[in-house]
Amino acid sequence: SQQGEEDPQALSIQEGENATMNCSYKTSINNLQWYRQNSGRGLVHLILIRSNEREKHSGRLRVTLDTSKKSSSLLITASRAADTASYFCATDAVLTGGGNKLTFGTGTQLKVEL
Amino acid sequence: NAGVTQTPKFQVLKTGQSMTLQCAQDMNHEYMSWYRQDPGMGLRLIHYSVGAGITDQGEVPNGYNVSRSTTEDFPLRLLSAAPSQTSVYFCASRRGPTYNSPLHFGNGTRLTVT
């Protein structure tokens, strides 16, 4: 079963607008990560936020984490056509038998139009 | 700097055939994993390894075998391909299972089983 669920499933905006994607999860986590996937390619890591952090920035990306609500959001400011891709959240949780496991959601498809 | 390399990029198999998907990384990462990606399902973990000689099952291991004889290589074997194994397969690695570290993905193998 999926740990993370993104919302919305698809998002279409104009270049220059901001894009916000949300992720909800079910169990306790060590960290939450966001990835981007361009069509036909592998996933690329964008940003990692630890469970004791509430907000993190990287360039035009802003990620928030609310562990009480088990949710996270990814904001892309001043979007560009090159931001068109699928975005996935992934939760990193400790396994009962030891080690960590990264579980991915189903993704948000973002289209940025000129 | 190659990162994670997967071969082949595309493969067509007939039901019942066997094949091995290759994965190699040159980052000296302890942790390696295989995911499959299907429409609407996100990425699902097949098998993973926390170091040479150690492998474990993910959430969808049936029909797949793995081994980890070296740090660099983590091949995925399909012993008797079935149409349900038609998917895109991604290999990913990271520094270690207990670190707050991101996954590095290969570009995937698109497998069709007829």
Short mmCIF file of C-alpha atoms in Angstrom, two decimals:
data_model
loop_
_atom_site.label_atom_id
_atom_site.label_comp_id
_atom_site.label_asym_id
_atom_site.label_seq_id
_atom_site.Cartn_x
_atom_site.Cartn_y
_atom_site.Cartn_z
CA SER A 1 0.00 0.00 0.00
CA GLN A 2 1.16 3.55 -0.68
CA GLN A 3 2.40 5.58 2.26
CA GLY A 4 2.25 8.94 0.54
CA GLU A 5 -0.59 10.32 -1.51
CA GLU A 6 -0.15 13.45 -3.59
CA ASP A 7 -2.82 15.98 -4.32
CA PRO A 8 -3.74 17.06 -6.93
CA GLN A 9 -3.09 14.22 -9.37
CA ALA A 10 -2.64 16.73 -12.16
CA LEU A 11 -2.00 20.48 -12.24
CA SER A 12 -1.84 22.86 -15.20
CA ILE A 13 -0.60 26.44 -14.75
CA GLN A 14 0.83 29.31 -16.77
CA GLU A 15 4.51 30.13 -16.78
CA GLY A 16 5.36 32.52 -13.96
CA GLU A 17 2.63 31.24 -11.64
CA ASN A 18 3.30 29.29 -8.47
CA ALA A 19 2.58 25.57 -8.21
CA THR A 20 1.63 23.85 -4.96
CA MET A 21 1.51 20.11 -4.46
CA ASN A 22 0.48 18.32 -1.29
CA CYS A 23 1.43 14.98 0.19
CA SER A 24 -0.27 13.08 3.00
CA TYR A 25 1.12 10.00 4.73
CA LYS A 26 0.04 7.55 7.38
CA THR A 27 2.86 6.47 9.72
CA SER A 28 5.76 8.01 11.60
CA ILE A 29 8.71 9.04 9.44
CA ASN A 30 12.38 9.95 9.71
CA ASN A 31 12.22 12.31 6.78
CA LEU A 32 10.17 13.14 3.71
CA GLN A 33 11.68 13.62 0.28
CA TRP A 34 10.44 15.13 -2.97
CA TYR A 35 11.51 13.88 -6.39
CA ARG A 36 10.92 15.01 -9.96
CA GLN A 37 10.53 12.74 -12.97
CA ASN A 38 10.74 14.00 -16.52
CA SER A 39 9.02 11.89 -19.15
CA GLY A 40 10.97 8.69 -19.91
CA ARG A 41 13.63 9.34 -17.30
CA GLY A 42 14.47 8.26 -13.77
CA LEU A 43 13.53 10.20 -10.67
CA VAL A 44 15.73 13.05 -9.52
CA HIS A 45 15.95 14.07 -5.88
CA LEU A 46 14.83 17.65 -5.17
CA ILE A 47 14.78 18.18 -1.44
CA LEU A 48 14.77 16.29 1.86
CA ILE A 49 13.11 17.55 5.03
CA ARG A 50 13.72 15.81 8.34
CA SER A 51 10.95 15.03 10.81
CA ASN A 52 12.18 17.74 13.22
CA GLU A 53 12.14 20.44 10.52
CA ARG A 54 9.08 22.48 9.54
CA GLU A 55 10.22 24.30 6.43
CA LYS A 56 13.06 24.08 3.95
CA HIS A 57 14.06 26.09 0.88
CA SER A 58 16.13 25.25 -2.17
CA GLY A 59 16.19 27.83 -4.95
CA ARG A 60 12.60 28.23 -6.18
CA LEU A 61 11.42 25.28 -4.08
CA ARG A 62 9.83 25.54 -0.66
CA VAL A 63 8.83 22.47 1.31
CA THR A 64 6.82 22.40 4.51
CA LEU A 65 6.22 19.48 6.85
CA ASP A 66 3.49 19.16 9.46
CA THR A 67 4.04 15.94 11.38
CA SER A 68 0.93 16.47 13.50
CA LYS A 69 -1.20 16.40 10.35
CA LYS A 70 1.09 13.92 8.58
CA SER A 71 1.29 16.17 5.56
CA SER A 72 3.80 18.05 3.43
CA SER A 73 3.61 20.57 0.64
CA LEU A 74 5.94 21.47 -2.21
CA LEU A 75 5.76 25.00 -3.61
CA ILE A 76 7.47 25.88 -6.87
CA THR A 77 7.60 29.65 -7.33
CA ALA A 78 7.77 31.50 -10.64
CA SER A 79 7.29 28.29 -12.61
CA ARG A 80 8.93 27.69 -15.97
CA ALA A 81 8.06 25.42 -18.88
CA ALA A 82 11.08 23.31 -17.88
CA ASP A 83 9.33 22.51 -14.58
CA THR A 84 6.84 20.36 -16.49
CA ALA A 85 7.27 16.91 -14.96
CA SER A 86 5.78 14.49 -12.43
CA TYR A 87 6.53 15.16 -8.79
CA PHE A 88 6.61 12.46 -6.12
CA CYS A 89 6.81 12.57 -2.38
CA ALA A 90 8.54 9.73 -0.58
CA THR A 91 8.46 8.95 3.11
CA ASP A 92 11.49 7.44 4.82
CA ALA A 93 10.42 5.30 7.76
CA VAL A 94 12.19 2.97 10.12
CA LEU A 95 11.37 -0.71 9.66
CA THR A 96 10.53 -2.81 12.72
CA GLY A 97 13.33 -5.20 11.75
CA GLY A 98 15.84 -2.41 11.35
CA GLY A 99 16.91 -0.27 8.42
CA ASN A 100 14.87 2.31 6.56
CA LYS A 101 12.37 2.07 3.75
CA LEU A 102 11.50 4.78 1.25
CA THR A 103 7.88 4.61 0.07
CA PHE A 104 6.62 6.67 -2.85
CA GLY A 105 3.26 8.21 -3.56
CA THR A 106 1.49 8.15 -6.92
CA GLY A 107 2.68 11.59 -7.99
CA THR A 108 1.39 14.92 -9.28
CA GLN A 109 1.70 15.65 -12.99
CA LEU A 110 2.57 19.31 -13.43
CA LYS A 111 2.23 21.05 -16.78
CA VAL A 112 3.54 24.58 -17.14
CA GLU A 113 2.26 26.30 -20.26
CA LEU A 114 3.85 29.24 -22.04
CA ASN B 1 30.52 10.41 -13.21
CA ALA B 2 28.09 7.67 -14.35
CA GLY B 3 25.94 7.32 -11.19
CA VAL B 4 23.45 4.47 -11.58
CA THR B 5 23.51 2.63 -14.90
CA GLN B 6 20.75 0.29 -16.03
CA THR B 7 20.76 -2.02 -19.02
CA PRO B 8 18.95 -2.69 -21.27
CA LYS B 9 16.75 0.38 -21.80
CA PHE B 10 14.05 -1.61 -23.57
CA GLN B 11 13.19 -5.31 -23.62
CA VAL B 12 10.38 -7.42 -25.05
CA LEU B 13 9.90 -10.94 -23.70
CA LYS B 14 7.49 -13.73 -24.38
CA THR B 15 5.60 -15.28 -21.48
CA GLY B 16 7.78 -17.85 -19.73
CA GLN B 17 11.12 -16.44 -20.87
CA SER B 18 13.75 -15.43 -18.36
CA MET B 19 16.06 -12.43 -18.30
CA THR B 20 18.26 -10.35 -16.05
CA LEU B 21 18.04 -6.58 -15.68
CA GLN B 22 21.45 -5.15 -14.89
CA CYS B 23 22.17 -2.32 -12.46
CA ALA B 24 25.55 -0.87 -11.54
CA GLN B 25 26.53 2.14 -9.44
CA ASP B 26 29.92 3.80 -9.07
CA MET B 27 29.24 5.86 -5.94
CA ASN B 28 30.22 3.15 -3.41
CA HIS B 29 26.67 3.18 -2.04
CA GLU B 30 25.79 0.50 0.49
CA TYR B 31 22.08 0.49 -0.25
CA MET B 32 20.60 -0.57 -3.59
CA SER B 33 17.01 -1.26 -4.55
CA TRP B 34 14.67 -2.14 -7.39
CA TYR B 35 11.31 -0.46 -8.00
CA ARG B 36 8.65 -0.99 -10.61
CA GLN B 37 6.51 1.87 -11.87
CA ASP B 38 3.04 1.27 -13.23
CA PRO B 39 0.44 3.90 -14.25
CA GLY B 40 -1.54 5.12 -11.25
CA MET B 41 0.48 2.96 -8.84
CA GLY B 42 3.52 5.10 -8.19
CA LEU B 43 6.76 3.25 -7.48
CA ARG B 44 6.64 -0.04 -5.63
CA LEU B 45 9.66 -1.63 -3.98
CA ILE B 46 10.56 -5.09 -5.30
CA HIS B 47 13.80 -6.01 -3.50
CA TYR B 48 16.54 -4.14 -1.72
CA SER B 49 20.03 -4.70 -0.38
CA VAL B 50 21.81 -2.97 2.50
CA GLY B 51 25.23 -4.29 1.49
CA ALA B 52 27.09 -6.98 -0.42
CA GLY B 53 25.74 -10.42 0.44
CA ILE B 54 22.53 -9.07 2.03
CA THR B 55 19.17 -8.83 0.26
CA ASP B 56 15.58 -8.53 1.43
CA GLN B 57 12.09 -8.39 -0.03
CA GLY B 58 10.08 -5.27 -0.65
CA GLU B 59 6.33 -5.05 -1.12
CA VAL B 60 6.07 -6.84 -4.51
CA PRO B 61 8.85 -9.49 -4.61
CA ASN B 62 6.98 -12.40 -6.22
CA GLY B 63 8.41 -13.46 -9.57
CA TYR B 64 11.74 -11.70 -9.02
CA ASN B 65 15.11 -12.76 -7.63
CA VAL B 66 18.12 -10.66 -6.69
CA SER B 67 21.67 -11.17 -5.49
CA ARG B 68 24.39 -8.77 -4.35
CA SER B 69 27.84 -10.25 -4.78
CA THR B 70 29.60 -6.86 -5.05
CA THR B 71 28.92 -3.36 -3.76
CA GLU B 72 28.59 -2.06 -7.32
CA ASP B 73 26.12 -4.49 -8.91
CA PHE B 74 22.55 -5.48 -8.11
CA PRO B 75 20.93 -7.52 -10.90
CA LEU B 76 17.22 -8.32 -10.98
CA ARG B 77 16.20 -11.69 -12.44
CA LEU B 78 12.86 -12.65 -13.89
CA LEU B 79 12.78 -16.46 -13.93
CA SER B 80 9.55 -16.93 -15.91
CA ALA B 81 8.15 -13.69 -17.28
CA ALA B 82 4.42 -13.00 -17.06
CA PRO B 83 2.33 -10.23 -18.71
CA SER B 84 1.73 -8.77 -15.22
CA GLN B 85 5.45 -7.95 -15.11
CA THR B 86 5.11 -5.49 -17.98
CA SER B 87 6.34 -2.30 -16.35
CA VAL B 88 9.15 0.21 -16.11
CA TYR B 89 11.87 -0.92 -13.71
CA PHE B 90 14.12 1.46 -11.82
CA CYS B 91 17.25 0.70 -9.89
CA ALA B 92 18.22 3.17 -7.17
CA SER B 93 21.02 3.48 -4.65
CA ARG B 94 21.86 5.59 -1.64
CA ARG B 95 24.66 6.07 0.82
CA GLY B 96 23.30 3.86 3.59
CA PRO B 97 20.02 2.61 5.02
CA THR B 98 20.22 4.57 8.25
CA TYR B 99 21.31 7.90 6.85
CA ASN B 100 18.98 10.72 5.91
CA SER B 101 20.15 10.40 2.33
CA PRO B 102 18.40 10.64 -1.05
CA LEU B 103 18.04 7.89 -3.62
CA HIS B 104 19.92 8.11 -6.91
CA PHE B 105 17.98 6.55 -9.77
CA GLY B 106 18.95 4.99 -13.06
CA ASN B 107 17.00 5.88 -16.21
CA GLY B 108 14.94 2.72 -16.15
CA THR B 109 14.28 -0.41 -18.19
CA ARG B 110 10.97 -0.55 -20.06
CA LEU B 111 9.88 -4.21 -20.14
CA THR B 112 7.02 -5.61 -22.19
CA VAL B 113 5.91 -9.22 -21.72
CA THR B 114 3.65 -10.59 -24.45
#
